[in-house]
Amino acid sequence: MSTHTVLGREVRMPVRIRLAHAFMATYLVPAERAQRLIDYSGLGILRLPGGRAMCTLVFVDYVDGDLGPYNEFGVSFMVRHHTAGAPSGIGDLRALVTGQAGVFIHKLPVDGEFTLAAGRGIWGFPKELAEFVVDHDGRTRSGALHQDGQLIADLTVRPGFATPNGRAAASSFDAYSHIDGVTRCTRWEMRPSGMRARLGGAELTLGDHAIAAELRSLGLPRRASMSSSVSRLAMTFEDAISI
């Protein structure tokens, strides 16, 4: 079992999140534009029929975990696993269906100094400080994210239909990150319960921040392909490896 020292505090691996709340919206965006946006990582966008890629925006409230309580907003893209063979449309679709793809964390604002230091130092996640106004308790979930007085994104997710819990809902996948010229891969296990999902169901407003401009370059805001919420989410993060 490895340990890391973060701001004078010992963090033992794996890091466990015992309770979090989350809501998210997934969009189909032009794959070529998405690839250009993440070229710096050296990873390949997962290409779906119609020349599309999957981009997900998510708000997470970490209530009880090894890094303490904090809020987080993520911009991520589905990518090919770094061990995958030559790219192909059928191969990419199969990887998505069978859970063999990865998720690249492109942006990850948070509102806590400790999780920022831990996220960057242990996993290379691109965490930066921002301001959050979030409602995870209402029937309609909403979150607004600002940085330096500028709106990044304001996302509202309407109620969806209950989905099965249990082992079928649990998933493990590789999360990718890139800072300081290094791309890393982290094994990430999620155990959700109280899940709701629906087609569409999201309303997104973008501000004038640089992150908002990147999302706008992908054609957002537009109709989400799907949205979902999780009332209880447990997670485990392993050590990262450089690739």
PDB file of C-alpha atoms in Angstrom:
ATOM      1  CA  MET A   1       0.000   0.000   0.000  1.00  0.00           C
ATOM      2  CA  SER A   2       1.586   3.275  -1.114  1.00  0.00           C
ATOM      3  CA  THR A   3       1.288   6.597   0.696  1.00  0.00           C
ATOM      4  CA  HIS A   4       1.626  10.205  -0.406  1.00  0.00           C
ATOM      5  CA  THR A   5       2.277  13.307   1.680  1.00  0.00           C
ATOM      6  CA  VAL A   6       0.043  16.216   0.696  1.00  0.00           C
ATOM      7  CA  LEU A   7       0.335  19.558   2.487  1.00  0.00           C
ATOM      8  CA  GLY A   8       1.856  17.762   5.482  1.00  0.00           C
ATOM      9  CA  ARG A   9      -0.869  15.109   5.613  1.00  0.00           C
ATOM     10  CA  GLU A  10      -0.504  11.420   4.761  1.00  0.00           C
ATOM     11  CA  VAL A  11      -2.809  10.003   2.081  1.00  0.00           C
ATOM     12  CA  ARG A  12      -2.934   6.217   1.827  1.00  0.00           C
ATOM     13  CA  MET A  13      -3.856   4.423  -1.351  1.00  0.00           C
ATOM     14  CA  PRO A  14      -6.318   3.541  -2.595  1.00  0.00           C
ATOM     15  CA  VAL A  15      -8.254   6.717  -1.856  1.00  0.00           C
ATOM     16  CA  ARG A  16     -11.864   5.992  -0.956  1.00  0.00           C
ATOM     17  CA  ILE A  17     -14.911   8.184  -1.378  1.00  0.00           C
ATOM     18  CA  ARG A  18     -17.673   6.838   0.813  1.00  0.00           C
ATOM     19  CA  LEU A  19     -20.418   9.263  -0.197  1.00  0.00           C
ATOM     20  CA  ALA A  20     -20.800  11.712  -3.046  1.00  0.00           C
ATOM     21  CA  HIS A  21     -23.690  13.168  -5.059  1.00  0.00           C
ATOM     22  CA  ALA A  22     -23.451  13.847  -8.791  1.00  0.00           C
ATOM     23  CA  PHE A  23     -25.359  14.987 -11.856  1.00  0.00           C
ATOM     24  CA  MET A  24     -24.159  15.172 -15.430  1.00  0.00           C
ATOM     25  CA  ALA A  25     -25.002  15.770 -19.067  1.00  0.00           C
ATOM     26  CA  THR A  26     -23.391  14.049 -22.055  1.00  0.00           C
ATOM     27  CA  TYR A  27     -23.178  15.651 -25.478  1.00  0.00           C
ATOM     28  CA  LEU A  28     -22.269  14.328 -28.917  1.00  0.00           C
ATOM     29  CA  VAL A  29     -19.750  16.753 -30.386  1.00  0.00           C
ATOM     30  CA  PRO A  30     -17.642  16.818 -33.591  1.00  0.00           C
ATOM     31  CA  ALA A  31     -14.848  14.282 -33.125  1.00  0.00           C
ATOM     32  CA  GLU A  32     -12.262  16.277 -35.087  1.00  0.00           C
ATOM     33  CA  ARG A  33     -12.764  19.370 -32.934  1.00  0.00           C
ATOM     34  CA  ALA A  34     -12.636  17.286 -29.752  1.00  0.00           C
ATOM     35  CA  GLN A  35      -9.433  15.594 -30.914  1.00  0.00           C
ATOM     36  CA  ARG A  36      -7.744  18.933 -31.554  1.00  0.00           C
ATOM     37  CA  LEU A  37      -8.753  20.041 -28.073  1.00  0.00           C
ATOM     38  CA  ILE A  38      -7.038  17.058 -26.399  1.00  0.00           C
ATOM     39  CA  ASP A  39      -4.118  16.561 -28.794  1.00  0.00           C
ATOM     40  CA  TYR A  40      -1.780  17.688 -26.018  1.00  0.00           C
ATOM     41  CA  SER A  41      -2.524  14.449 -24.146  1.00  0.00           C
ATOM     42  CA  GLY A  42      -1.340  12.108 -26.898  1.00  0.00           C
ATOM     43  CA  LEU A  43      -4.627  10.184 -26.597  1.00  0.00           C
ATOM     44  CA  GLY A  44      -7.152   9.408 -29.312  1.00  0.00           C
ATOM     45  CA  ILE A  45     -10.774  10.457 -29.137  1.00  0.00           C
ATOM     46  CA  LEU A  46     -13.283   7.610 -29.258  1.00  0.00           C
ATOM     47  CA  ARG A  47     -15.030   8.120 -32.590  1.00  0.00           C
ATOM     48  CA  LEU A  48     -18.702   7.227 -32.880  1.00  0.00           C
ATOM     49  CA  PRO A  49     -20.865   6.969 -36.012  1.00  0.00           C
ATOM     50  CA  GLY A  50     -21.415  10.277 -37.754  1.00  0.00           C
ATOM     51  CA  GLY A  51     -17.981  11.595 -36.802  1.00  0.00           C
ATOM     52  CA  ARG A  52     -19.082  12.285 -33.228  1.00  0.00           C
ATOM     53  CA  ALA A  53     -17.376  12.090 -29.847  1.00  0.00           C
ATOM     54  CA  MET A  54     -18.739  12.005 -26.297  1.00  0.00           C
ATOM     55  CA  CYS A  55     -18.206  15.002 -24.014  1.00  0.00           C
ATOM     56  CA  THR A  56     -19.585  14.925 -20.461  1.00  0.00           C
ATOM     57  CA  LEU A  57     -20.057  17.780 -18.017  1.00  0.00           C
ATOM     58  CA  VAL A  58     -20.475  16.733 -14.389  1.00  0.00           C
ATOM     59  CA  PHE A  59     -20.949  18.357 -10.989  1.00  0.00           C
ATOM     60  CA  VAL A  60     -19.900  16.247  -7.980  1.00  0.00           C
ATOM     61  CA  ASP A  61     -20.352  16.982  -4.275  1.00  0.00           C
ATOM     62  CA  TYR A  62     -17.847  14.915  -2.251  1.00  0.00           C
ATOM     63  CA  VAL A  63     -19.500  14.551   1.146  1.00  0.00           C
ATOM     64  CA  ASP A  64     -17.423  11.884   2.919  1.00  0.00           C
ATOM     65  CA  GLY A  65     -14.047  10.756   1.622  1.00  0.00           C
ATOM     66  CA  ASP A  66     -10.331  10.509   2.317  1.00  0.00           C
ATOM     67  CA  LEU A  67      -9.696  13.965   0.817  1.00  0.00           C
ATOM     68  CA  GLY A  68     -12.409  15.697   2.820  1.00  0.00           C
ATOM     69  CA  PRO A  69     -15.546  17.473   1.535  1.00  0.00           C
ATOM     70  CA  TYR A  70     -15.421  19.566  -1.637  1.00  0.00           C
ATOM     71  CA  ASN A  71     -17.201  20.373  -4.896  1.00  0.00           C
ATOM     72  CA  GLU A  72     -15.916  19.500  -8.352  1.00  0.00           C
ATOM     73  CA  PHE A  73     -16.836  20.184 -11.978  1.00  0.00           C
ATOM     74  CA  GLY A  74     -15.462  17.997 -14.747  1.00  0.00           C
ATOM     75  CA  VAL A  75     -15.168  18.252 -18.515  1.00  0.00           C
ATOM     76  CA  SER A  76     -14.278  14.839 -19.901  1.00  0.00           C
ATOM     77  CA  PHE A  77     -14.091  12.955 -23.202  1.00  0.00           C
ATOM     78  CA  MET A  78     -14.316   9.264 -23.987  1.00  0.00           C
ATOM     79  CA  VAL A  79     -10.992   8.141 -25.470  1.00  0.00           C
ATOM     80  CA  ARG A  80      -9.361   4.989 -26.782  1.00  0.00           C
ATOM     81  CA  HIS A  81      -7.480   2.991 -24.197  1.00  0.00           C
ATOM     82  CA  HIS A  82      -3.746   3.590 -24.522  1.00  0.00           C
ATOM     83  CA  THR A  83      -3.185  -0.161 -25.075  1.00  0.00           C
ATOM     84  CA  ALA A  84      -5.772  -0.407 -27.878  1.00  0.00           C
ATOM     85  CA  GLY A  85      -4.751  -1.401 -31.384  1.00  0.00           C
ATOM     86  CA  ALA A  86      -5.218   0.523 -34.606  1.00  0.00           C
ATOM     87  CA  PRO A  87      -8.258   2.815 -34.526  1.00  0.00           C
ATOM     88  CA  SER A  88     -11.442   1.695 -36.273  1.00  0.00           C
ATOM     89  CA  GLY A  89     -15.060   2.777 -36.108  1.00  0.00           C
ATOM     90  CA  ILE A  90     -16.279  -0.689 -35.178  1.00  0.00           C
ATOM     91  CA  GLY A  91     -13.502  -1.079 -32.616  1.00  0.00           C
ATOM     92  CA  ASP A  92     -14.346   2.238 -30.973  1.00  0.00           C
ATOM     93  CA  LEU A  93     -18.028   1.358 -30.738  1.00  0.00           C
ATOM     94  CA  ARG A  94     -17.214  -2.070 -29.314  1.00  0.00           C
ATOM     95  CA  ALA A  95     -14.877  -0.507 -26.738  1.00  0.00           C
ATOM     96  CA  LEU A  96     -17.635   1.859 -25.598  1.00  0.00           C
ATOM     97  CA  VAL A  97     -20.252  -0.902 -25.288  1.00  0.00           C
ATOM     98  CA  THR A  98     -17.933  -3.334 -23.473  1.00  0.00           C
ATOM     99  CA  GLY A  99     -16.389  -0.780 -21.119  1.00  0.00           C
ATOM    100  CA  GLN A 100     -12.924  -1.046 -22.652  1.00  0.00           C
ATOM    101  CA  ALA A 101     -12.591   2.669 -23.440  1.00  0.00           C
ATOM    102  CA  GLY A 102     -11.136   5.301 -21.123  1.00  0.00           C
ATOM    103  CA  VAL A 103     -12.213   8.740 -19.978  1.00  0.00           C
ATOM    104  CA  PHE A 104      -9.895  11.732 -20.328  1.00  0.00           C
ATOM    105  CA  ILE A 105     -10.333  14.458 -17.702  1.00  0.00           C
ATOM    106  CA  HIS A 106      -9.750  17.659 -19.646  1.00  0.00           C
ATOM    107  CA  LYS A 107     -10.812  20.218 -17.007  1.00  0.00           C
ATOM    108  CA  LEU A 108     -11.439  19.720 -13.281  1.00  0.00           C
ATOM    109  CA  PRO A 109     -12.181  22.850 -11.195  1.00  0.00           C
ATOM    110  CA  VAL A 110     -12.651  22.303  -7.437  1.00  0.00           C
ATOM    111  CA  ASP A 111     -13.282  24.484  -4.384  1.00  0.00           C
ATOM    112  CA  GLY A 112     -10.772  23.000  -1.923  1.00  0.00           C
ATOM    113  CA  GLU A 113      -7.042  23.602  -1.498  1.00  0.00           C
ATOM    114  CA  PHE A 114      -6.275  20.114  -0.165  1.00  0.00           C
ATOM    115  CA  THR A 115      -8.032  18.216  -2.945  1.00  0.00           C
ATOM    116  CA  LEU A 116      -6.364  20.518  -5.475  1.00  0.00           C
ATOM    117  CA  ALA A 117      -2.910  19.634  -4.134  1.00  0.00           C
ATOM    118  CA  ALA A 118      -3.746  15.927  -3.845  1.00  0.00           C
ATOM    119  CA  GLY A 119      -5.364  15.715  -7.266  1.00  0.00           C
ATOM    120  CA  ARG A 120      -2.464  17.357  -9.039  1.00  0.00           C
ATOM    121  CA  GLY A 121       0.282  15.695  -6.997  1.00  0.00           C
ATOM    122  CA  ILE A 122      -1.016  12.105  -6.837  1.00  0.00           C
ATOM    123  CA  TRP A 123      -2.919  11.617 -10.102  1.00  0.00           C
ATOM    124  CA  GLY A 124      -1.980  14.577 -12.277  1.00  0.00           C
ATOM    125  CA  PHE A 125      -5.606  15.704 -12.478  1.00  0.00           C
ATOM    126  CA  PRO A 126      -5.869  19.278 -13.862  1.00  0.00           C
ATOM    127  CA  LYS A 127      -7.521  20.714 -10.746  1.00  0.00           C
ATOM    128  CA  GLU A 128      -7.830  24.465 -10.283  1.00  0.00           C
ATOM    129  CA  LEU A 129      -9.785  26.580  -7.834  1.00  0.00           C
ATOM    130  CA  ALA A 130     -13.216  27.960  -8.738  1.00  0.00           C
ATOM    131  CA  GLU A 131     -16.455  29.070  -7.070  1.00  0.00           C
ATOM    132  CA  PHE A 132     -19.524  26.811  -6.935  1.00  0.00           C
ATOM    133  CA  VAL A 133     -23.241  27.368  -6.358  1.00  0.00           C
ATOM    134  CA  VAL A 134     -24.822  23.910  -6.522  1.00  0.00           C
ATOM    135  CA  ASP A 135     -28.099  22.220  -5.582  1.00  0.00           C
ATOM    136  CA  HIS A 136     -27.859  18.422  -5.335  1.00  0.00           C
ATOM    137  CA  ASP A 137     -30.966  18.050  -3.139  1.00  0.00           C
ATOM    138  CA  GLY A 138     -33.786  19.347  -5.299  1.00  0.00           C
ATOM    139  CA  ARG A 139     -35.795  17.285  -7.741  1.00  0.00           C
ATOM    140  CA  THR A 140     -34.086  19.358 -10.435  1.00  0.00           C
ATOM    141  CA  ARG A 141     -30.290  19.419  -9.963  1.00  0.00           C
ATOM    142  CA  SER A 142     -28.398  22.604 -10.803  1.00  0.00           C
ATOM    143  CA  GLY A 143     -24.894  23.984 -10.636  1.00  0.00           C
ATOM    144  CA  ALA A 144     -23.193  27.242 -11.561  1.00  0.00           C
ATOM    145  CA  LEU A 145     -19.410  27.530 -11.806  1.00  0.00           C
ATOM    146  CA  HIS A 146     -17.452  30.802 -11.750  1.00  0.00           C
ATOM    147  CA  GLN A 147     -13.746  31.618 -11.773  1.00  0.00           C
ATOM    148  CA  ASP A 148     -12.235  35.076 -11.362  1.00  0.00           C
ATOM    149  CA  GLY A 149     -15.695  36.602 -11.537  1.00  0.00           C
ATOM    150  CA  GLN A 150     -16.514  34.984 -14.884  1.00  0.00           C
ATOM    151  CA  LEU A 151     -19.211  32.402 -15.490  1.00  0.00           C
ATOM    152  CA  ILE A 152     -17.882  29.124 -16.869  1.00  0.00           C
ATOM    153  CA  ALA A 153     -21.066  27.055 -16.986  1.00  0.00           C
ATOM    154  CA  ASP A 154     -24.537  26.879 -15.500  1.00  0.00           C
ATOM    155  CA  LEU A 155     -26.068  23.401 -15.833  1.00  0.00           C
ATOM    156  CA  THR A 156     -29.543  22.199 -14.871  1.00  0.00           C
ATOM    157  CA  VAL A 157     -30.543  18.534 -15.061  1.00  0.00           C
ATOM    158  CA  ARG A 158     -34.223  17.567 -14.956  1.00  0.00           C
ATOM    159  CA  PRO A 159     -35.455  14.370 -13.257  1.00  0.00           C
ATOM    160  CA  GLY A 160     -34.879  11.114 -15.080  1.00  0.00           C
ATOM    161  CA  PHE A 161     -36.143   7.557 -14.749  1.00  0.00           C
ATOM    162  CA  ALA A 162     -34.851   5.261 -12.023  1.00  0.00           C
ATOM    163  CA  THR A 163     -32.204   2.826 -13.246  1.00  0.00           C
ATOM    164  CA  PRO A 164     -31.110  -0.490 -11.702  1.00  0.00           C
ATOM    165  CA  ASN A 165     -28.681  -0.459  -8.788  1.00  0.00           C
ATOM    166  CA  GLY A 166     -26.373  -3.211  -7.598  1.00  0.00           C
ATOM    167  CA  ARG A 167     -23.520  -4.938  -9.360  1.00  0.00           C
ATOM    168  CA  ALA A 168     -24.861  -4.147 -12.803  1.00  0.00           C
ATOM    169  CA  ALA A 169     -24.527  -0.419 -12.058  1.00  0.00           C
ATOM    170  CA  ALA A 170     -20.985  -0.664 -10.655  1.00  0.00           C
ATOM    171  CA  SER A 171     -18.170   0.024 -13.071  1.00  0.00           C
ATOM    172  CA  SER A 172     -14.415   0.232 -13.233  1.00  0.00           C
ATOM    173  CA  PHE A 173     -12.530   2.109 -15.913  1.00  0.00           C
ATOM    174  CA  ASP A 174      -9.299   3.936 -16.586  1.00  0.00           C
ATOM    175  CA  ALA A 175      -9.270   7.700 -16.135  1.00  0.00           C
ATOM    176  CA  TYR A 176      -6.616   9.692 -17.980  1.00  0.00           C
ATOM    177  CA  SER A 177      -5.087  13.025 -17.024  1.00  0.00           C
ATOM    178  CA  HIS A 178      -2.329  15.290 -18.319  1.00  0.00           C
ATOM    179  CA  ILE A 179      -0.392  18.080 -16.623  1.00  0.00           C
ATOM    180  CA  ASP A 180       3.220  19.268 -16.823  1.00  0.00           C
ATOM    181  CA  GLY A 181       3.849  17.278 -19.998  1.00  0.00           C
ATOM    182  CA  VAL A 182       2.923  13.901 -18.469  1.00  0.00           C
ATOM    183  CA  THR A 183      -0.114  11.758 -19.315  1.00  0.00           C
ATOM    184  CA  ARG A 184      -1.227   9.442 -16.524  1.00  0.00           C
ATOM    185  CA  CYS A 185      -3.699   6.578 -16.200  1.00  0.00           C
ATOM    186  CA  THR A 186      -5.654   5.879 -12.987  1.00  0.00           C
ATOM    187  CA  ARG A 187      -7.881   2.909 -12.235  1.00  0.00           C
ATOM    188  CA  TRP A 188     -11.220   4.257 -11.000  1.00  0.00           C
ATOM    189  CA  GLU A 189     -14.055   2.211  -9.490  1.00  0.00           C
ATOM    190  CA  MET A 190     -17.571   3.623  -9.099  1.00  0.00           C
ATOM    191  CA  ARG A 191     -20.466   2.153  -7.110  1.00  0.00           C
ATOM    192  CA  PRO A 192     -23.591   4.279  -7.670  1.00  0.00           C
ATOM    193  CA  SER A 193     -27.060   3.942  -6.203  1.00  0.00           C
ATOM    194  CA  GLY A 194     -30.166   6.063  -6.566  1.00  0.00           C
ATOM    195  CA  MET A 195     -29.434   6.607 -10.256  1.00  0.00           C
ATOM    196  CA  ARG A 196     -31.801   8.391 -12.619  1.00  0.00           C
ATOM    197  CA  ALA A 197     -31.252   8.949 -16.341  1.00  0.00           C
ATOM    198  CA  ARG A 198     -33.083  10.211 -19.398  1.00  0.00           C
ATOM    199  CA  LEU A 199     -32.557  11.283 -22.975  1.00  0.00           C
ATOM    200  CA  GLY A 200     -31.934  15.006 -23.181  1.00  0.00           C
ATOM    201  CA  GLY A 201     -33.034  16.589 -19.940  1.00  0.00           C
ATOM    202  CA  ALA A 202     -30.291  19.196 -19.520  1.00  0.00           C
ATOM    203  CA  GLU A 203     -30.145  22.961 -19.898  1.00  0.00           C
ATOM    204  CA  LEU A 204     -26.693  24.531 -20.289  1.00  0.00           C
ATOM    205  CA  THR A 205     -25.672  28.182 -20.235  1.00  0.00           C
ATOM    206  CA  LEU A 206     -22.070  29.121 -21.017  1.00  0.00           C
ATOM    207  CA  GLY A 207     -20.317  32.297 -19.874  1.00  0.00           C
ATOM    208  CA  ASP A 208     -17.321  34.295 -21.089  1.00  0.00           C
ATOM    209  CA  HIS A 209     -14.580  32.244 -19.410  1.00  0.00           C
ATOM    210  CA  ALA A 210     -11.903  30.484 -21.512  1.00  0.00           C
ATOM    211  CA  ILE A 211     -13.314  27.060 -20.569  1.00  0.00           C
ATOM    212  CA  ALA A 212     -16.729  28.195 -21.781  1.00  0.00           C
ATOM    213  CA  ALA A 213     -15.137  29.309 -25.055  1.00  0.00           C
ATOM    214  CA  GLU A 214     -13.659  25.809 -25.507  1.00  0.00           C
ATOM    215  CA  LEU A 215     -17.063  24.223 -24.943  1.00  0.00           C
ATOM    216  CA  ARG A 216     -18.627  26.677 -27.348  1.00  0.00           C
ATOM    217  CA  SER A 217     -16.046  25.652 -29.978  1.00  0.00           C
ATOM    218  CA  LEU A 218     -17.539  22.141 -29.768  1.00  0.00           C
ATOM    219  CA  GLY A 219     -20.994  23.485 -30.613  1.00  0.00           C
ATOM    220  CA  LEU A 220     -22.339  23.762 -27.064  1.00  0.00           C
ATOM    221  CA  PRO A 221     -24.828  24.610 -25.752  1.00  0.00           C
ATOM    222  CA  ARG A 222     -26.921  22.094 -27.674  1.00  0.00           C
ATOM    223  CA  ARG A 223     -29.359  19.326 -26.787  1.00  0.00           C
ATOM    224  CA  ALA A 224     -27.740  16.761 -24.513  1.00  0.00           C
ATOM    225  CA  SER A 225     -27.818  13.179 -25.737  1.00  0.00           C
ATOM    226  CA  MET A 226     -28.557  12.129 -22.163  1.00  0.00           C
ATOM    227  CA  SER A 227     -28.460  13.378 -18.589  1.00  0.00           C
ATOM    228  CA  SER A 228     -28.347  11.585 -15.257  1.00  0.00           C
ATOM    229  CA  SER A 229     -28.072  12.033 -11.512  1.00  0.00           C
ATOM    230  CA  VAL A 230     -26.740   9.839  -8.703  1.00  0.00           C
ATOM    231  CA  SER A 231     -27.975  10.347  -5.153  1.00  0.00           C
ATOM    232  CA  ARG A 232     -25.329   8.108  -3.535  1.00  0.00           C
ATOM    233  CA  LEU A 233     -21.975   7.449  -5.125  1.00  0.00           C
ATOM    234  CA  ALA A 234     -18.979   5.592  -3.694  1.00  0.00           C
ATOM    235  CA  MET A 235     -15.619   5.605  -5.479  1.00  0.00           C
ATOM    236  CA  THR A 236     -12.109   4.208  -5.193  1.00  0.00           C
ATOM    237  CA  PHE A 237      -9.017   5.697  -6.855  1.00  0.00           C
ATOM    238  CA  GLU A 238      -5.842   3.641  -7.321  1.00  0.00           C
ATOM    239  CA  ASP A 239      -2.355   5.048  -7.846  1.00  0.00           C
ATOM    240  CA  ALA A 240      -1.675   6.647 -11.223  1.00  0.00           C
ATOM    241  CA  ILE A 241       0.835   5.339 -13.750  1.00  0.00           C
ATOM    242  CA  SER A 242       2.611   7.424 -16.368  1.00  0.00           C
ATOM    243  CA  ILE A 243       2.099   6.275 -19.951  1.00  0.00           C
TER     244      ILE A 243
END
